[in-house]
XYZ file of C-alpha atoms in Angstrom:
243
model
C -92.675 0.774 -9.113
C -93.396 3.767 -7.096
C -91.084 6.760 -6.065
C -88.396 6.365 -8.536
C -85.128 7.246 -7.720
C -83.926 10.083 -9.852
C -80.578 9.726 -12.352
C -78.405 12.069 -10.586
C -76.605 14.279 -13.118
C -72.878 13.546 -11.742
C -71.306 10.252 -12.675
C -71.860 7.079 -10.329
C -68.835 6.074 -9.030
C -66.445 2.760 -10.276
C -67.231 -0.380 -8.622
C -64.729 -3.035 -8.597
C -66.333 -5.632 -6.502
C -68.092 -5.912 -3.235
C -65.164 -6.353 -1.203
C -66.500 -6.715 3.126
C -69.491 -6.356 5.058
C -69.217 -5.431 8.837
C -72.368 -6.377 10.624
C -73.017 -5.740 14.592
C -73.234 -8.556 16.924
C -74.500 -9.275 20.755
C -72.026 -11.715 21.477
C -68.706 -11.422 20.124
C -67.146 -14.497 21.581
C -70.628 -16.593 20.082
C -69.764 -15.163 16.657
C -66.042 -15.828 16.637
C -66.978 -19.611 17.193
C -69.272 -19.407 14.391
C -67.387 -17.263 12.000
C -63.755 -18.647 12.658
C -63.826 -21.745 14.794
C -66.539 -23.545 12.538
C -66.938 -21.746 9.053
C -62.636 -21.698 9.015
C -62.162 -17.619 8.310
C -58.931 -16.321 9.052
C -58.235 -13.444 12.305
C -56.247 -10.673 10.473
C -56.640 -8.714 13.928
C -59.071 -9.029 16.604
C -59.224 -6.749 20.216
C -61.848 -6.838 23.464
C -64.463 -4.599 20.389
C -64.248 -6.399 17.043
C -62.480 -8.827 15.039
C -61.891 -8.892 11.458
C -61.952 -11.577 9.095
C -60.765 -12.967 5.787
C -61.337 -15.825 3.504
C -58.025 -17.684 2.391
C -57.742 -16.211 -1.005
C -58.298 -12.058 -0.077
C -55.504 -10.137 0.074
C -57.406 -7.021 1.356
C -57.250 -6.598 5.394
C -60.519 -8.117 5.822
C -64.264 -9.358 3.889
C -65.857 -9.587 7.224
C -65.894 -7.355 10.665
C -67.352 -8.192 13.652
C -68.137 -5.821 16.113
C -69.366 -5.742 19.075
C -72.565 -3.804 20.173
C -76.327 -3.822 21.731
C -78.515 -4.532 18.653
C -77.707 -6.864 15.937
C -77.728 -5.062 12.806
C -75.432 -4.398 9.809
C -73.167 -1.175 9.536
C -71.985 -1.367 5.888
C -71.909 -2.827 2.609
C -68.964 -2.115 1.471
C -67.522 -1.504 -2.003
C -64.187 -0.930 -3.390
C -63.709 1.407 -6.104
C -61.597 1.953 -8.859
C -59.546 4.621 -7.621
C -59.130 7.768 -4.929
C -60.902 9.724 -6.999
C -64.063 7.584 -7.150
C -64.651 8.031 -3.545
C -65.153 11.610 -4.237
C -67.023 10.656 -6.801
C -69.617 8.275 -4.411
C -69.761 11.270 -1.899
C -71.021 13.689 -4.327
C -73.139 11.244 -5.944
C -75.112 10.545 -3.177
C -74.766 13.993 -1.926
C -77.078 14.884 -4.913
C -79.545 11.901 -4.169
C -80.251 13.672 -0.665
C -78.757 11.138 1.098
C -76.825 11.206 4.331
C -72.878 10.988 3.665
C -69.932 10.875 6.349
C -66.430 10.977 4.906
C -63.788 9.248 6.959
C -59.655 9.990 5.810
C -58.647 7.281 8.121
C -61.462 5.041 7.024
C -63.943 3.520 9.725
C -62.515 0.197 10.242
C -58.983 -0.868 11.180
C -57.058 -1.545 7.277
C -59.602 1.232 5.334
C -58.278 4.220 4.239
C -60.247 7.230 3.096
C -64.003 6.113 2.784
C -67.746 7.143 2.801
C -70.682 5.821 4.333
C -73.578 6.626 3.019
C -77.400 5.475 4.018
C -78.441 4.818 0.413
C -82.631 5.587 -1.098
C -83.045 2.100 -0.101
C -82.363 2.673 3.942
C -79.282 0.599 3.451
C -75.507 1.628 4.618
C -73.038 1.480 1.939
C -69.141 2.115 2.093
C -67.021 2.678 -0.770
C -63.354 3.264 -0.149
C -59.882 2.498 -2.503
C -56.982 2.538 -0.022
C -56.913 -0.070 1.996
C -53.749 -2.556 3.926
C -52.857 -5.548 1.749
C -52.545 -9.076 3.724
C -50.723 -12.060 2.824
C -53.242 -14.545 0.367
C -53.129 -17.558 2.026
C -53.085 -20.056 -0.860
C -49.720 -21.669 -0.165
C -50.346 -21.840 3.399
C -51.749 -25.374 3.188
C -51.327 -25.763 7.308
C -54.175 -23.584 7.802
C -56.550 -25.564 5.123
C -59.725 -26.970 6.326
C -61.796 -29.389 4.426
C -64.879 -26.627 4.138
C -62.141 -23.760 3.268
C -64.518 -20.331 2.303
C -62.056 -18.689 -0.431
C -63.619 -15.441 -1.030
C -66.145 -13.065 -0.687
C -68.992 -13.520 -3.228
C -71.755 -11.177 -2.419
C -74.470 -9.698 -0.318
C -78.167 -10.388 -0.409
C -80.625 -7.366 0.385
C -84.233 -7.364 0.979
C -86.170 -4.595 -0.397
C -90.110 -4.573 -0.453
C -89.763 -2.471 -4.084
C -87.307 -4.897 -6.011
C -87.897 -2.648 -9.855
C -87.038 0.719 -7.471
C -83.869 -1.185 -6.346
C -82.864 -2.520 -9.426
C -83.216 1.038 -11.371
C -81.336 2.497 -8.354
C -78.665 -0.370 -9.066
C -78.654 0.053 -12.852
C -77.887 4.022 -12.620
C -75.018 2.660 -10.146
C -73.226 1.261 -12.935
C -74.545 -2.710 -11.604
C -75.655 -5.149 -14.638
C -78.506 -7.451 -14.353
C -77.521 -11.250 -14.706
C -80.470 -12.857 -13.417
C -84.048 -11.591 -12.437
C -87.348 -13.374 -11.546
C -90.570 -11.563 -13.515
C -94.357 -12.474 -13.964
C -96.290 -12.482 -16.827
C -96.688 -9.111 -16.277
C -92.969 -7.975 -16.471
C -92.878 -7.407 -12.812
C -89.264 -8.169 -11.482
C -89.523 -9.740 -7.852
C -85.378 -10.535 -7.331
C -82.456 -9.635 -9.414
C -78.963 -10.431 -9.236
C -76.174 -7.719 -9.798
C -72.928 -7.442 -10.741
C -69.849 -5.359 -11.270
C -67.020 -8.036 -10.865
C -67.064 -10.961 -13.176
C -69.394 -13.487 -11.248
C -72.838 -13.735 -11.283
C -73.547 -11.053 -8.485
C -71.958 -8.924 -6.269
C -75.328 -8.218 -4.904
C -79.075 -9.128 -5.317
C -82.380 -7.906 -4.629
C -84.872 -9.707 -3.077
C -88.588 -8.849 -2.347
C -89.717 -8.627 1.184
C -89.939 -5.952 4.278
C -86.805 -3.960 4.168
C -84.619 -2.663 3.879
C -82.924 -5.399 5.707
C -79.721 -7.700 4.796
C -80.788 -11.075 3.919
C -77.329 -13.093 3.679
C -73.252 -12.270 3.161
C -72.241 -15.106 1.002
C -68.838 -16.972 0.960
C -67.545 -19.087 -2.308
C -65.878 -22.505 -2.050
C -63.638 -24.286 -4.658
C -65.728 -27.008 -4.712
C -69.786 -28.570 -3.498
C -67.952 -31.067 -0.894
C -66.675 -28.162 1.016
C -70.065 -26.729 1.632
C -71.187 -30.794 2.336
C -68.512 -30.844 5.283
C -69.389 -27.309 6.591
C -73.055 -29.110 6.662
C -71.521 -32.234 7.976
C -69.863 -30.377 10.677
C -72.753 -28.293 11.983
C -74.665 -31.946 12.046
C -72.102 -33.406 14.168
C -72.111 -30.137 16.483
C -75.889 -30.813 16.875
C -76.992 -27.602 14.879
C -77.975 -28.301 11.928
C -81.340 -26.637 12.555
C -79.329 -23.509 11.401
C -78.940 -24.709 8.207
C -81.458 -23.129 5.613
C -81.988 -26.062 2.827
């Protein structure tokens, strides 16, 4: 490990849970035929720019934005935090890391209240916010069950090429390790991080990065991820799936 991120002497802010991701896309119309008309995600709203997304169980405005722009590319990983004052707390906290910060009262999607973006030591872009517009959970609305229904949000996968910088950077963030991969040597190449009761909310993987690996969705049960599969075969693209 090289470059170590310092401690920074004000408290890390209080994670709940990774709770959306909003990534940039070429083709809006492309991704809403992935993301709602084959993987089953539900439109809370959706105009000519970006549409947002939620898996049947959320009751938060959205897990998923897409939006519309030149590059493909992700714009945040976002967290939700305890309370108001723990988005203060995640602006000074990188504020003290050197890190770039833009504070938003309005939020910078459509459902987000106050919030900061930050680019974090590892080139990512987090958001943490609090307020946010509650939805209805969908559990009882059995008309708009599909057999390969994606529940929640489970967590985000980054690549980093310095996984023991990451996960130090992580720890001080108040994450907890649940898995990691070492050598003989002690040498951590992955780790998986939590702050919600799962097994990760987040991992670290080694490669070129900083760059965002995978946004994962959880099912109820293994046949629901065998008829998403089943369904991309009969669509002809199962060369998309990653076995």
């Amino acid at each position: 490990m090289s470059n170590v991120i310092p401690t920074p002497s004000v408290p890390a802010p209080d994670i709940v849970r990774c709770a959306y991701m909003e990534i940039v896309v070429t083709d809006l119309a492309k991704s809403r035929a992935f993301y709602v008309d084959l993987l089953g995600l539900h439109v809370t709203e959706e105009d000519e720019n970006a549409i947002y997304l939620r898996s049947l169980e959320e009751f938060i405005h959205h897990n998923l934005v897409l939006r519309k722009g030149p590059i493909a590319a992700v714009a945040a990983f976002a967290y939700r935090v305890k309370s108001p004052a723990e988005v203060d707390a995640a602006e000074a906290y990188y504020k003290e890391l050197g890190c770039r910060t833009e504070r938003r009262k309005d939020g910078f999607t459509k459902g987000i209240g106050d919030s900061v973006r930050v680019e974090d030591p590892l080139g990512f872009p987090y958001e943490f916010f609090y307020e946010v517009e509650h939805v209805e959970r969908l559990t009882q609305r059995y008309d708009l069950y599909s057999a390969g229904e994606l529940v929640r949000l489970d967590h985000f996968n980054q690549v980093t090429p310095d996984v023991p910088r990451g996960r130090k950077y992580l720890e001080d963030l108040g994450f907890r390790v649940s898995e990691d991969i070492q050598d003989s040597d002690g040498v951590t190449y992955a780790a998986w991080m939590h702050r919600k009761q799962t097994v990760h909310d987040t991992a670290l993987t080694g490669g070129n990065g900083p760059r965002m690996h995978h946004v994962a969705f959880a099912t109820h049960e293994k046949h629901n991820i065998i008829q998403i599969c089943d369904k991309m075969g009969a669509l002809r693209i199962s060369d998309r799936i990653e076995r």
